[in-house]
C-alpha positions in Angstrom: -178.5 -51.1 -10.0 -177.3 -53.7 -7.9 -177.3 -54.1 -3.8 -176.6 -51.0 -2.5 -175.2 -50.3 1.6 -177.3 -47.6 3.5 -174.9 -45.1 4.9 -177.7 -42.4 6.6 -181.4 -42.0 7.0 -184.2 -39.9 8.0 -186.9 -41.4 11.2 -189.2 -43.1 9.4 -192.0 -45.9 10.3 -191.0 -48.4 7.2 -187.4 -48.7 8.0 -186.7 -47.7 12.0 -185.1 -49.7 14.4 -183.3 -51.6 11.7 -179.4 -51.5 10.9 -177.4 -53.4 8.1 -179.8 -52.0 6.2 -179.5 -53.2 2.0 -181.3 -52.4 -1.1 -180.9 -54.1 -4.4 -181.3 -53.0 -8.3 -182.4 -55.2 -10.7 -183.6 -54.2 -13.9 -187.2 -56.5 -15.3 -187.7 -57.2 -18.5 -190.8 -53.9 -19.4 -188.1 -50.8 -17.9 -188.8 -50.6 -14.0 -187.0 -51.7 -11.3 -187.4 -54.6 -8.8 -186.4 -52.6 -5.3 -185.7 -55.2 -1.9 -185.1 -53.7 1.4 -183.7 -55.5 4.3 -182.7 -54.5 7.3 -181.7 -56.6 11.2 -184.4 -55.9 14.3 -182.2 -56.7 17.2 -185.6 -56.1 19.3 -187.2 -58.4 16.2 -183.5 -60.0 16.4 -184.8 -61.2 13.1 -184.2 -59.7 9.5 -187.4 -57.9 7.6 -188.1 -57.1 3.9 -189.5 -55.5 1.6 -190.3 -55.4 -1.8 -191.5 -53.2 -3.9 -191.3 -51.7 -8.0 -189.6 -49.2 -8.9 -190.6 -46.8 -12.6 -188.6 -44.2 -14.3 -191.1 -41.2 -14.2 -189.2 -39.5 -18.0 -185.8 -40.9 -18.9 -184.0 -43.8 -17.9 -181.3 -42.3 -16.9 -182.4 -39.9 -15.8 -183.2 -40.2 -11.7 -186.2 -39.9 -11.4 -188.3 -42.0 -10.4 -191.0 -43.2 -8.4 -191.2 -46.5 -6.1 -194.2 -48.7 -4.3 -194.6 -51.2 -1.5 -197.9 -50.6 -1.4 -200.5 -51.4 -4.4 -200.4 -48.5 -6.5 -199.2 -46.1 -3.9 -196.1 -44.4 -5.6 -193.6 -42.1 -3.4 -191.4 -40.2 -5.9 -187.4 -41.6 -5.6 -184.9 -38.5 -6.7 -180.9 -39.1 -7.2 -179.8 -36.0 -6.9 -175.8 -37.0 -6.5 -174.3 -39.9 -8.8 -170.9 -40.7 -8.0 -169.6 -40.0 -11.7 -166.4 -41.6 -11.5 -167.0 -45.1 -9.8 -171.2 -45.5 -9.7 -170.3 -46.7 -5.7 -172.2 -44.0 -3.4 -175.9 -41.8 -4.7 -177.6 -39.4 -2.1 -181.3 -39.7 -2.7 -184.4 -37.9 -1.6 -188.2 -38.9 -1.6 -191.2 -36.1 -1.8 -190.5 -33.9 0.1 -187.8 -33.0 3.3 -188.6 -35.8 5.4 -187.3 -38.7 2.7 -182.9 -38.6 3.7 -180.4 -41.0 2.4 -176.9 -41.9 1.6 -176.7 -45.1 -0.4 -172.6 -47.1 -1.3 -171.8 -50.0 -2.2 -170.0 -50.7 0.2 -170.8 -50.4 4.1 -168.5 -47.6 5.1 -167.5 -45.0 3.4 -165.1 -42.0 4.2 -165.7 -39.0 6.3 -165.0 -37.1 3.3 -167.9 -39.0 2.1 -170.3 -38.3 4.8 -169.5 -34.2 5.4 -170.3 -34.0 1.6 -173.2 -35.3 1.8 -174.4 -33.7 5.1 -173.7 -29.9 2.4 -175.1 -31.0 -0.4 -178.6 -32.0 1.5 -178.2 -29.0 4.2 -178.2 -26.7 1.3 -181.5 -28.7 -0.5 -182.7 -28.1 3.4 -182.8 -31.0 4.7 -183.1 -31.0 8.9 -179.3 -33.0 8.8 -178.4 -33.2 12.2 -181.7 -35.4 12.2 -179.9 -38.9 10.1 -179.8 -41.6 11.1 -175.9 -43.2 11.0 -176.5 -47.0 10.2 -175.3 -49.3 11.7 -174.0 -52.1 9.7 
């Protein structure tokens, strides 16, 4: 839970052109997770924000959730790698190979972590040549 910085992503319409992207996750009493995504649009010269809800698909200690920003329509959210030492980074995918993110507790990460993300994502079939490295 808490605040995460988006380090890299594959392009998609709802984040297109955004920089300084963050995601804030808050556990709710009913076990769901409130999600607030925000990012800066240089084109509009303003911050954009989207609020949604995530629900655990299986156990709450498994990184498999479904997320909705549009009413009853949910998309898959799979944490396929999580820093086990300090909970400092997460590699996340969507329901297909079009959705991929590297999130971090800090706005910058090491080159080694970037390379690890590219390698792990490539092994899973993602087109890592299309990654956008987000300006924080």
